[in-house]
Amino acid sequence: MDVKAIRGFNDVLPDEIGKWQYVEKAAREVFEGFGFSEIRIPILEPTELFSRGIGEATDIVEKEMYTFTDRSGNSLTLRPEATASMARAYLEHQLYTFDPVAKLYCIGPMFRYERPQKGRYRQFYQIDAEVFGVENPMVDAEVIVMLIHFLNRVGLEKLELQINSLGDRSCRPRYREELKKFLTSKSFQLCEDCQRRLQTNPLRIFDCKVETCQAAIADAPKVSDFICSECQKHFDKVKEYLEMAGLTYILNPRMVRGLDYYTRTAFEVVSYQLGSQNAVTGGGRYDNLFQEIGGLDIPGIGFAIGMERLVSLLPKEKEFVLRPDLFVAALGEGPFKEAYRIINQLRLAGVRAELDYESKSLKSQMRRADKLKARYALILGEEELKKGKAVLRNMATKFQEEIPMANLLETLKDRIQQNP
Ligand code: HAM
């Protein structure tokens, strides 16, 4: 076959999908338990939403967006993230008139034209949660507590929570100037991209992977030394609330995050089992985003979890493949028809039942039952059918028993309960 998927775009195949569904179900349960509601937003948005929201001088907007002009001449972009779209929806539908505080989550694909490698794709999925309308540092801690609770609930361990404060509009400009002054003295060490970033957005130099740039930034002034007393107070409260919730964190004064909308609290959850793309989650507060996209002065905070990275960290021993409860092996025409009647009845009663459409030999039908990892097999022959009986086989223990067909559903439920 010569038509293949686009580089960096992945299929999630049936043997993997159980993990995705498990994670999504847990996210819905945990987030809804914390008072969040789901929102579904379009995959395409006006390009301006992201250039204004994420920032013109970020890698995402400068070189990673899938942007095109539609047939009416509008510039549209496949969403590279969900926060700006969720903020747009909140403003557009005036959700604040109902309640200024909105707790929203969204699950879906994002698109960035990055160089694909393990853990980095051009279409990837995020689970995103946002709280709009609260400035109180308690909510910063609340979203982090929810995040860590969720990650632990799906079985992730050995994670590191890193936090930092990035200051706000009143204190960050001074830091930016200091950083620029410092890096100008080292500009000969900077790569071509960073030479440009030095003029447009010097904070982005922290994210550059080029060794000489990393060396240049090693002794750079830290944002934490420049934040104003209001930002410091806010950050101290966030830390206090995290400690009250029993969470441990690492202060990472070099974490600046790759999007320009962040103010004050920024955080990442990293796993050292992931290799170079080690961030499972990134998030933070963005108190100016709403104004940037032309809205009211509304604070916000949230995070996005990378699904592919999360799924790759799930415990290896856990079973995610959907298994049939029962495989009906029928021998002969009469039993085959009876099998069809039984599986319909069982499926309506919520039992996951399968049969072999080809009605081959018993051996090949049992091979299929094994391949599908069926818990039980029901062997139905002409003789048994006449007597109103069938043989139920526990596929794991190989124990077989003859059971009356009239009680099949009850017997099966009982056996499954005993051997889940
Ligand atoms: P981000 O750090 O760009 O933040 O992405 C969040 C997470 O998405 C990353 O930690 C990573 O797990 C995953 N991710 C990002 N890019 C890729 C990729 N190319 N391939 C695979 N996974 C990827 C945001 O997107 C912000 N909107 C997060 C946020 C929400 N901040 C506040 N609210």
CSV table of C-alpha atoms and ligand atoms in Angstrom, one decimal:
chain,number,residue,atom,x,y,z
A,1,MET,CA,0.0,0.0,0.0
A,2,ASP,CA,1.5,3.4,-0.9
A,3,VAL,CA,-0.8,5.8,0.9
A,4,LYS,CA,0.6,6.1,4.4
A,5,ALA,CA,-0.1,8.4,7.4
A,6,ILE,CA,1.6,11.8,7.5
A,7,ARG,CA,4.9,11.9,9.4
A,8,GLY,CA,4.3,12.6,13.1
A,9,PHE,CA,0.6,11.6,12.8
A,10,ASN,CA,-0.2,8.3,14.6
A,11,ASP,CA,-2.9,5.7,14.5
A,12,VAL,CA,-4.0,4.4,17.9
A,13,LEU,CA,-4.7,0.8,17.2
A,14,PRO,CA,-7.2,-1.5,19.0
A,15,ASP,CA,-4.5,-3.2,21.2
A,16,GLU,CA,-3.5,0.3,22.5
A,17,ILE,CA,-6.9,1.9,22.8
A,18,GLY,CA,-7.8,0.3,26.1
A,19,LYS,CA,-5.1,2.4,27.8
A,20,TRP,CA,-6.4,5.6,26.2
A,21,GLN,CA,-10.0,4.9,27.2
A,22,TYR,CA,-8.9,4.0,30.7
A,23,VAL,CA,-7.0,7.3,31.1
A,24,GLU,CA,-9.8,9.3,29.6
A,25,LYS,CA,-12.4,7.7,31.9
A,26,ALA,CA,-10.3,8.3,35.0
A,27,ALA,CA,-9.7,12.0,33.9
A,28,ARG,CA,-13.4,12.6,33.6
A,29,GLU,CA,-14.1,11.0,37.0
A,30,VAL,CA,-11.4,12.8,38.8
A,31,PHE,CA,-11.9,16.2,37.2
A,32,GLU,CA,-15.7,16.1,37.6
A,33,GLY,CA,-15.2,15.2,41.2
A,34,PHE,CA,-13.2,18.4,41.5
A,35,GLY,CA,-16.1,20.4,40.0
A,36,PHE,CA,-14.9,20.6,36.4
A,37,SER,CA,-17.2,20.3,33.3
A,38,GLU,CA,-16.2,19.1,29.9
A,39,ILE,CA,-16.1,21.6,27.0
A,40,ARG,CA,-15.6,20.7,23.3
A,41,ILE,CA,-14.0,23.3,21.2
A,42,PRO,CA,-13.3,23.5,17.4
A,43,ILE,CA,-10.0,22.1,16.0
A,44,LEU,CA,-9.7,25.1,13.7
A,45,GLU,CA,-9.6,28.6,14.9
A,46,PRO,CA,-8.7,32.0,13.5
A,47,THR,CA,-4.9,32.2,13.4
A,48,GLU,CA,-5.0,35.5,15.3
A,49,LEU,CA,-6.3,33.7,18.4
A,50,PHE,CA,-3.0,31.9,18.8
A,51,SER,CA,-0.7,34.6,17.6
A,52,ARG,CA,-2.2,37.0,20.1
A,53,GLY,CA,-2.8,34.4,22.9
A,54,ILE,CA,0.4,32.3,22.8
A,55,GLY,CA,2.6,35.2,21.6
A,56,GLU,CA,4.1,36.2,18.2
A,57,ALA,CA,7.7,35.5,19.3
A,58,THR,CA,7.2,32.0,20.5
A,59,ASP,CA,8.4,28.8,18.7
A,60,ILE,CA,4.8,27.6,18.4
A,61,VAL,CA,3.6,30.7,16.6
A,62,GLU,CA,6.8,31.4,14.7
A,63,LYS,CA,7.4,28.0,13.2
A,64,GLU,CA,5.1,25.2,14.4
A,65,MET,CA,1.6,26.1,13.5
A,66,TYR,CA,-0.4,24.4,10.7
A,67,THR,CA,-1.8,27.6,9.2
A,68,PHE,CA,-3.6,27.9,5.9
A,69,THR,CA,-6.0,30.2,4.0
A,70,ASP,CA,-9.4,28.8,3.4
A,71,ARG,CA,-11.5,29.3,0.3
A,72,SER,CA,-12.8,32.7,1.6
A,73,GLY,CA,-9.3,34.0,2.3
A,74,ASN,CA,-9.4,33.6,6.1
A,75,SER,CA,-6.2,32.6,7.8
A,76,LEU,CA,-7.0,29.5,9.9
A,77,THR,CA,-4.9,27.4,12.2
A,78,LEU,CA,-5.2,23.8,13.5
A,79,ARG,CA,-5.1,24.4,17.3
A,80,PRO,CA,-1.6,23.9,18.7
A,81,GLU,CA,-3.1,23.9,22.3
A,82,ALA,CA,-6.5,24.3,23.9
A,83,THR,CA,-6.1,27.1,26.5
A,84,ALA,CA,-6.6,30.1,24.1
A,85,SER,CA,-9.6,28.3,22.5
A,86,MET,CA,-11.2,27.7,25.9
A,87,ALA,CA,-10.7,31.3,26.9
A,88,ARG,CA,-12.2,32.4,23.6
A,89,ALA,CA,-15.3,30.1,24.1
A,90,TYR,CA,-15.7,31.5,27.7
A,91,LEU,CA,-15.7,35.1,26.4
A,92,GLU,CA,-17.7,34.4,23.3
A,93,HIS,CA,-20.6,32.7,25.2
A,94,GLN,CA,-20.2,35.0,28.1
A,95,LEU,CA,-20.0,32.1,30.5
A,96,TYR,CA,-19.0,34.6,33.2
A,97,THR,CA,-22.6,36.0,33.4
A,98,PHE,CA,-23.8,32.7,34.8
A,99,ASP,CA,-20.8,32.4,37.2
A,100,PRO,CA,-17.5,34.3,36.9
A,101,VAL,CA,-15.7,31.1,38.0
A,102,ALA,CA,-15.5,28.4,35.3
A,103,LYS,CA,-13.8,25.1,35.8
A,104,LEU,CA,-13.5,23.4,32.4
A,105,TYR,CA,-11.7,20.4,30.9
A,106,CYS,CA,-11.2,19.3,27.3
A,107,ILE,CA,-9.7,16.2,25.7
A,108,GLY,CA,-8.5,16.1,22.1
A,109,PRO,CA,-5.9,16.4,19.4
A,110,MET,CA,-3.4,19.3,19.1
A,111,PHE,CA,-1.2,20.0,16.1
A,112,ARG,CA,2.4,21.4,16.0
A,113,TYR,CA,4.9,21.1,13.2
A,114,GLU,CA,7.8,20.0,15.4
A,115,ARG,CA,10.5,17.5,14.5
A,116,PRO,CA,9.0,14.1,15.3
A,117,GLN,CA,10.9,11.9,17.7
A,118,LYS,CA,9.9,9.5,20.6
A,119,GLY,CA,7.3,11.4,22.7
A,120,ARG,CA,7.0,14.3,20.2
A,121,TYR,CA,4.5,14.2,17.4
A,122,ARG,CA,2.9,16.6,15.0
A,123,GLN,CA,-0.6,15.5,16.0
A,124,PHE,CA,-0.7,14.7,19.8
A,125,TYR,CA,-3.5,14.5,22.3
A,126,GLN,CA,-3.9,16.6,25.4
A,127,ILE,CA,-6.1,16.4,28.5
A,128,ASP,CA,-6.5,20.0,29.4
A,129,ALA,CA,-8.0,21.6,32.5
A,130,GLU,CA,-8.5,25.3,33.2
A,131,VAL,CA,-10.0,27.5,35.9
A,132,PHE,CA,-11.1,30.9,34.8
A,133,GLY,CA,-12.0,33.8,37.1
A,134,VAL,CA,-10.0,33.1,40.3
A,135,GLU,CA,-6.8,35.0,41.4
A,136,ASN,CA,-6.6,33.3,44.8
A,137,PRO,CA,-3.4,31.2,45.1
A,138,MET,CA,-5.6,28.4,46.6
A,139,VAL,CA,-6.8,27.6,43.2
A,140,ASP,CA,-3.2,27.3,41.8
A,141,ALA,CA,-2.6,24.6,44.4
A,142,GLU,CA,-6.1,23.0,43.8
A,143,VAL,CA,-5.4,22.4,40.1
A,144,ILE,CA,-1.9,20.9,41.0
A,145,VAL,CA,-3.4,18.7,43.7
A,146,MET,CA,-6.0,17.5,41.2
A,147,LEU,CA,-3.3,16.8,38.6
A,148,ILE,CA,-1.1,14.8,40.9
A,149,HIS,CA,-4.1,12.9,42.3
A,150,PHE,CA,-5.1,12.0,38.7
A,151,LEU,CA,-1.6,10.9,37.7
A,152,ASN,CA,-1.3,8.7,40.8
A,153,ARG,CA,-4.7,7.3,40.3
A,154,VAL,CA,-3.8,6.0,36.8
A,155,GLY,CA,-0.7,4.4,38.3
A,156,LEU,CA,2.1,6.8,37.5
A,157,GLU,CA,4.9,6.9,40.0
A,158,LYS,CA,8.3,8.5,40.4
A,159,LEU,CA,7.1,11.9,39.1
A,160,GLU,CA,8.7,15.2,39.8
A,161,LEU,CA,6.6,18.3,40.3
A,162,GLN,CA,8.6,21.4,39.4
A,163,ILE,CA,7.3,24.9,40.1
A,164,ASN,CA,8.4,28.5,39.6
A,165,SER,CA,7.0,32.0,39.6
A,166,LEU,CA,7.4,34.0,36.4
A,167,GLY,CA,6.2,37.4,37.9
A,168,ASP,CA,3.7,39.6,36.2
A,169,ARG,CA,3.4,42.7,34.0
A,170,SER,CA,4.8,44.9,36.7
A,171,CYS,CA,8.0,43.0,37.5
A,172,ARG,CA,8.8,40.8,34.5
A,173,PRO,CA,9.8,43.7,32.1
A,174,ARG,CA,12.6,44.6,34.5
A,175,TYR,CA,13.8,41.0,34.6
A,176,ARG,CA,13.6,40.8,30.8
A,177,GLU,CA,15.9,43.9,30.5
A,178,GLU,CA,18.4,42.4,33.0
A,179,LEU,CA,18.4,39.1,31.1
A,180,LYS,CA,18.9,40.9,27.8
A,181,LYS,CA,21.8,42.9,29.2
A,182,PHE,CA,23.4,39.7,30.6
A,183,LEU,CA,23.0,37.8,27.4
A,184,THR,CA,24.1,40.6,25.1
A,185,SER,CA,27.5,40.3,26.8
A,186,LYS,CA,27.5,36.6,25.7
A,187,SER,CA,25.8,37.0,22.4
A,188,PHE,CA,28.8,35.6,20.5
A,189,GLN,CA,27.9,32.2,22.2
A,190,LEU,CA,24.3,32.3,21.0
A,191,CYS,CA,23.0,30.3,18.0
A,192,GLU,CA,21.4,32.3,15.1
A,193,ASP,CA,17.8,31.7,16.5
A,194,CYS,CA,18.8,32.9,19.9
A,195,GLN,CA,20.5,36.0,18.5
A,196,ARG,CA,17.1,36.9,17.1
A,197,ARG,CA,15.3,35.8,20.4
A,198,LEU,CA,17.7,38.1,22.3
A,199,GLN,CA,15.9,41.0,20.5
A,200,THR,CA,12.3,39.7,20.4
A,201,ASN,CA,11.9,37.4,23.4
A,202,PRO,CA,15.0,36.7,25.5
A,203,LEU,CA,13.2,34.4,27.9
A,204,ARG,CA,12.8,31.9,25.1
A,205,ILE,CA,16.6,31.3,25.1
A,206,PHE,CA,16.1,29.1,28.3
A,207,ASP,CA,14.3,26.6,26.1
A,208,CYS,CA,17.1,26.4,23.4
A,209,LYS,CA,18.8,23.0,23.3
A,210,VAL,CA,22.0,24.2,21.6
A,211,GLU,CA,24.9,23.5,23.9
A,212,THR,CA,26.6,27.0,23.6
A,213,CYS,CA,23.3,28.7,24.3
A,214,GLN,CA,22.7,26.5,27.4
A,215,ALA,CA,26.2,27.5,28.5
A,216,ALA,CA,25.5,31.1,27.9
A,217,ILE,CA,22.4,31.0,30.0
A,218,ALA,CA,23.9,28.9,32.9
A,219,ASP,CA,24.7,31.9,35.1
A,220,ALA,CA,21.9,34.2,33.9
A,221,PRO,CA,19.9,36.1,36.5
A,222,LYS,CA,16.9,34.2,37.7
A,223,VAL,CA,13.3,35.5,37.4
A,224,SER,CA,12.7,34.6,41.1
A,225,ASP,CA,15.2,37.3,42.1
A,226,PHE,CA,13.2,39.9,40.3
A,227,ILE,CA,9.6,39.2,41.2
A,228,CYS,CA,7.7,41.9,43.0
A,229,SER,CA,6.4,41.6,46.6
A,230,GLU,CA,2.8,40.9,45.3
A,231,CYS,CA,4.0,38.0,43.1
A,232,GLN,CA,6.2,36.7,45.9
A,233,LYS,CA,3.3,36.7,48.3
A,234,HIS,CA,1.1,34.9,45.8
A,235,PHE,CA,3.9,32.3,45.2
A,236,ASP,CA,4.5,31.8,49.0
A,237,LYS,CA,0.8,31.0,49.4
A,238,VAL,CA,0.8,28.5,46.5
A,239,LYS,CA,3.7,26.7,48.2
A,240,GLU,CA,2.0,26.8,51.6
A,241,TYR,CA,-1.2,25.3,50.1
A,242,LEU,CA,0.8,22.6,48.3
A,243,GLU,CA,2.5,21.7,51.5
A,244,MET,CA,-0.9,21.6,53.3
A,245,ALA,CA,-2.0,19.1,50.7
A,246,GLY,CA,1.1,17.0,51.4
A,247,LEU,CA,2.7,17.5,48.0
A,248,THR,CA,6.4,17.7,47.5
A,249,TYR,CA,7.8,19.9,44.8
A,250,ILE,CA,11.1,21.1,43.4
A,251,LEU,CA,11.7,24.8,42.8
A,252,ASN,CA,13.0,25.2,39.3
A,253,PRO,CA,14.0,28.9,38.8
A,254,ARG,CA,14.9,28.1,35.2
A,255,MET,CA,11.5,26.9,34.1
A,256,VAL,CA,10.0,29.6,31.9
A,257,ARG,CA,7.5,27.6,29.8
A,258,GLY,CA,7.2,27.9,26.0
A,259,LEU,CA,4.1,30.1,25.7
A,260,ASP,CA,4.1,33.8,26.4
A,261,TYR,CA,0.8,34.0,28.3
A,262,TYR,CA,2.1,32.8,31.6
A,263,THR,CA,2.2,35.0,34.7
A,264,ARG,CA,3.2,34.0,38.2
A,265,THR,CA,2.8,30.3,38.9
A,266,ALA,CA,4.3,27.9,36.3
A,267,PHE,CA,4.7,24.2,36.7
A,268,GLU,CA,5.7,21.0,35.0
A,269,VAL,CA,5.5,17.3,35.9
A,270,VAL,CA,8.4,15.4,34.6
A,271,SER,CA,9.2,11.7,34.5
A,272,TYR,CA,12.8,10.6,34.1
A,273,GLN,CA,11.5,7.4,32.5
A,274,LEU,CA,10.6,9.4,29.4
A,275,GLY,CA,14.0,10.3,27.9
A,276,SER,CA,14.6,13.7,26.4
A,277,GLN,CA,10.8,14.6,26.0
A,278,ASN,CA,10.3,14.2,29.8
A,279,ALA,CA,7.4,16.6,30.5
A,280,VAL,CA,4.1,14.7,31.1
A,281,THR,CA,2.3,18.0,32.0
A,282,GLY,CA,2.9,21.7,31.6
A,283,GLY,CA,0.8,24.4,33.1
A,284,GLY,CA,0.5,27.7,34.9
A,285,ARG,CA,-1.3,30.9,35.5
A,286,TYR,CA,-2.1,33.4,32.8
A,287,ASP,CA,-3.7,36.5,34.1
A,288,ASN,CA,-3.3,38.6,30.9
A,289,LEU,CA,-4.4,36.0,28.3
A,290,PHE,CA,-8.0,37.2,28.2
A,291,GLN,CA,-7.0,40.8,27.6
A,292,GLU,CA,-4.5,39.7,24.9
A,293,ILE,CA,-7.3,38.1,22.9
A,294,GLY,CA,-9.5,41.1,23.3
A,295,GLY,CA,-11.5,40.3,26.3
A,296,LEU,CA,-12.1,41.3,29.9
A,297,ASP,CA,-9.5,41.3,32.7
A,298,ILE,CA,-10.0,37.7,33.8
A,299,PRO,CA,-7.4,35.6,35.6
A,300,GLY,CA,-6.9,31.9,34.7
A,301,ILE,CA,-4.8,28.9,35.5
A,302,GLY,CA,-4.6,25.3,34.2
A,303,PHE,CA,-2.5,22.6,32.7
A,304,ALA,CA,-2.3,20.2,29.8
A,305,ILE,CA,-1.2,16.5,30.0
A,306,GLY,CA,0.4,14.9,27.0
A,307,MET,CA,-1.6,11.7,26.4
A,308,GLU,CA,1.0,9.8,24.4
A,309,ARG,CA,3.6,10.4,27.1
A,310,LEU,CA,1.2,9.5,29.9
A,311,VAL,CA,0.1,6.3,28.1
A,312,SER,CA,3.7,5.2,27.6
A,313,LEU,CA,4.2,5.5,31.4
A,314,LEU,CA,1.2,3.3,32.5
A,315,PRO,CA,2.1,0.3,34.6
A,316,LYS,CA,3.2,-2.5,32.4
A,317,GLU,CA,1.5,-5.3,34.4
A,318,LYS,CA,-2.0,-3.8,34.1
A,319,GLU,CA,-4.3,-5.4,31.5
A,320,PHE,CA,-6.0,-2.9,29.2
A,321,VAL,CA,-7.2,-5.2,26.3
A,322,LEU,CA,-10.9,-5.8,26.3
A,323,ARG,CA,-11.6,-9.5,26.7
A,324,PRO,CA,-14.8,-11.4,25.8
A,325,ASP,CA,-16.5,-12.9,28.8
A,326,LEU,CA,-17.7,-15.8,26.8
A,327,PHE,CA,-16.8,-17.4,23.5
A,328,VAL,CA,-19.5,-19.7,22.1
A,329,ALA,CA,-18.1,-22.6,20.1
A,330,ALA,CA,-20.8,-24.3,18.1
A,331,LEU,CA,-20.5,-27.6,16.4
A,332,GLY,CA,-23.1,-28.2,13.6
A,333,GLU,CA,-25.9,-26.2,12.1
A,334,GLY,CA,-28.4,-26.4,14.9
A,335,PRO,CA,-25.9,-25.4,17.6
A,336,PHE,CA,-24.6,-22.6,15.3
A,337,LYS,CA,-28.1,-21.0,15.1
A,338,GLU,CA,-28.5,-21.5,18.8
A,339,ALA,CA,-25.2,-19.8,19.4
A,340,TYR,CA,-26.4,-16.8,17.4
A,341,ARG,CA,-29.6,-16.7,19.6
A,342,ILE,CA,-27.5,-17.0,22.8
A,343,ILE,CA,-24.9,-14.3,22.0
A,344,ASN,CA,-27.6,-11.8,21.1
A,345,GLN,CA,-29.4,-12.5,24.4
A,346,LEU,CA,-26.2,-12.3,26.4
A,347,ARG,CA,-25.0,-9.1,24.7
A,348,LEU,CA,-28.3,-7.4,25.5
A,349,ALA,CA,-27.8,-8.5,29.1
A,350,GLY,CA,-24.3,-6.8,29.2
A,351,VAL,CA,-22.2,-9.9,28.7
A,352,ARG,CA,-19.3,-9.5,26.2
A,353,ALA,CA,-19.9,-12.6,24.0
A,354,GLU,CA,-18.2,-13.7,20.8
A,355,LEU,CA,-18.6,-16.6,18.3
A,356,ASP,CA,-16.8,-17.9,15.2
A,357,TYR,CA,-18.7,-16.9,12.1
A,358,GLU,CA,-17.2,-19.7,10.1
A,359,SER,CA,-18.2,-22.4,12.5
A,360,LYS,CA,-15.0,-24.4,11.9
A,361,SER,CA,-13.7,-27.4,13.9
A,362,LEU,CA,-13.8,-27.3,17.7
A,363,LYS,CA,-10.0,-27.1,17.8
A,364,SER,CA,-9.9,-24.0,15.6
A,365,GLN,CA,-12.7,-22.3,17.5
A,366,MET,CA,-10.9,-22.9,20.8
A,367,ARG,CA,-7.8,-21.4,19.2
A,368,ARG,CA,-9.8,-18.3,18.4
A,369,ALA,CA,-11.2,-18.2,22.0
A,370,ASP,CA,-7.6,-18.3,23.3
A,371,LYS,CA,-6.5,-15.6,20.9
A,372,LEU,CA,-9.3,-13.3,21.9
A,373,LYS,CA,-8.4,-14.0,25.6
A,374,ALA,CA,-12.0,-15.1,26.3
A,375,ARG,CA,-12.6,-15.8,30.0
A,376,TYR,CA,-15.0,-18.7,29.4
A,377,ALA,CA,-16.0,-20.9,26.4
A,378,LEU,CA,-19.3,-22.5,25.9
A,379,ILE,CA,-19.1,-25.7,23.9
A,380,LEU,CA,-22.4,-26.4,22.2
A,381,GLY,CA,-22.9,-29.7,20.3
A,382,GLU,CA,-26.0,-31.4,18.8
A,383,GLU,CA,-26.2,-33.9,21.6
A,384,GLU,CA,-25.9,-31.3,24.4
A,385,LEU,CA,-28.4,-29.1,22.7
A,386,LYS,CA,-31.0,-31.9,22.6
A,387,LYS,CA,-30.5,-32.4,26.4
A,388,GLY,CA,-30.8,-28.6,26.9
A,389,LYS,CA,-27.2,-28.6,28.3
A,390,ALA,CA,-23.8,-27.2,27.3
A,391,VAL,CA,-20.2,-27.4,28.5
A,392,LEU,CA,-18.7,-24.3,30.2
A,393,ARG,CA,-15.0,-24.1,30.1
A,394,ASN,CA,-12.9,-21.8,32.3
A,395,MET,CA,-10.2,-20.8,29.8
A,396,ALA,CA,-7.6,-20.1,32.4
A,397,THR,CA,-7.9,-23.2,34.7
A,398,LYS,CA,-9.3,-25.4,31.9
A,399,PHE,CA,-12.0,-26.6,34.3
A,400,GLN,CA,-15.1,-27.9,32.4
A,401,GLU,CA,-18.6,-28.4,33.8
A,402,GLU,CA,-21.9,-29.3,32.2
A,403,ILE,CA,-24.5,-26.7,32.8
A,404,PRO,CA,-28.2,-26.4,32.0
A,405,MET,CA,-28.8,-23.9,29.2
A,406,ALA,CA,-31.8,-22.5,30.9
A,407,ASN,CA,-29.6,-21.0,33.7
A,408,LEU,CA,-26.8,-19.9,31.4
A,409,LEU,CA,-26.9,-16.2,32.2
A,410,GLU,CA,-27.0,-16.7,35.9
A,411,THR,CA,-24.3,-19.4,35.9
A,412,LEU,CA,-22.1,-17.2,33.8
A,413,LYS,CA,-22.5,-14.1,35.9
A,414,ASP,CA,-21.8,-16.2,39.0
A,415,ARG,CA,-18.6,-17.7,37.6
A,416,ILE,CA,-17.4,-14.3,36.3
A,417,GLN,CA,-18.0,-12.8,39.7
A,418,GLN,CA,-15.9,-15.6,41.3
A,419,ASN,CA,-13.1,-15.3,38.8
A,420,PRO,CA,-13.1,-11.7,37.6
B,1,HAM,P1,2.8,22.6,26.7
B,1,HAM,O1,3.9,22.6,27.7
B,1,HAM,O2,3.1,23.2,25.3
B,1,HAM,O3,1.6,23.5,27.3
B,1,HAM,O4,2.1,21.2,26.4
B,1,HAM,C1,1.6,20.4,27.5
B,1,HAM,C2,2.0,19.0,27.4
B,1,HAM,O5,1.6,18.5,26.1
B,1,HAM,C3,3.5,18.7,27.4
B,1,HAM,O6,4.0,18.6,28.7
B,1,HAM,C4,3.6,17.4,26.7
B,1,HAM,O7,3.3,16.3,27.6
B,1,HAM,C5,2.5,17.5,25.7
B,1,HAM,N1,3.1,17.9,24.4
B,1,HAM,C6,3.4,19.1,23.9
B,1,HAM,N2,3.9,19.1,22.7
B,1,HAM,C7,3.9,17.8,22.3
B,1,HAM,C8,4.2,17.1,21.1
B,1,HAM,N3,4.7,17.7,20.0
B,1,HAM,N4,4.1,15.7,21.1
B,1,HAM,C9,3.6,15.0,22.1
B,1,HAM,N5,3.2,15.7,23.3
B,1,HAM,C10,3.4,17.0,23.4
B,1,HAM,C11,0.4,23.8,26.7
B,1,HAM,O8,0.0,23.3,25.7
B,1,HAM,C12,-0.5,24.7,27.6
B,1,HAM,N6,-1.7,25.0,26.8
B,1,HAM,C13,-0.7,24.1,28.9
B,1,HAM,C14,-1.6,24.9,29.8
B,1,HAM,C15,-2.9,24.8,30.0
B,1,HAM,N7,-1.2,26.0,30.5
B,1,HAM,C16,-2.2,26.5,31.1
B,1,HAM,N8,-3.3,25.8,30.8
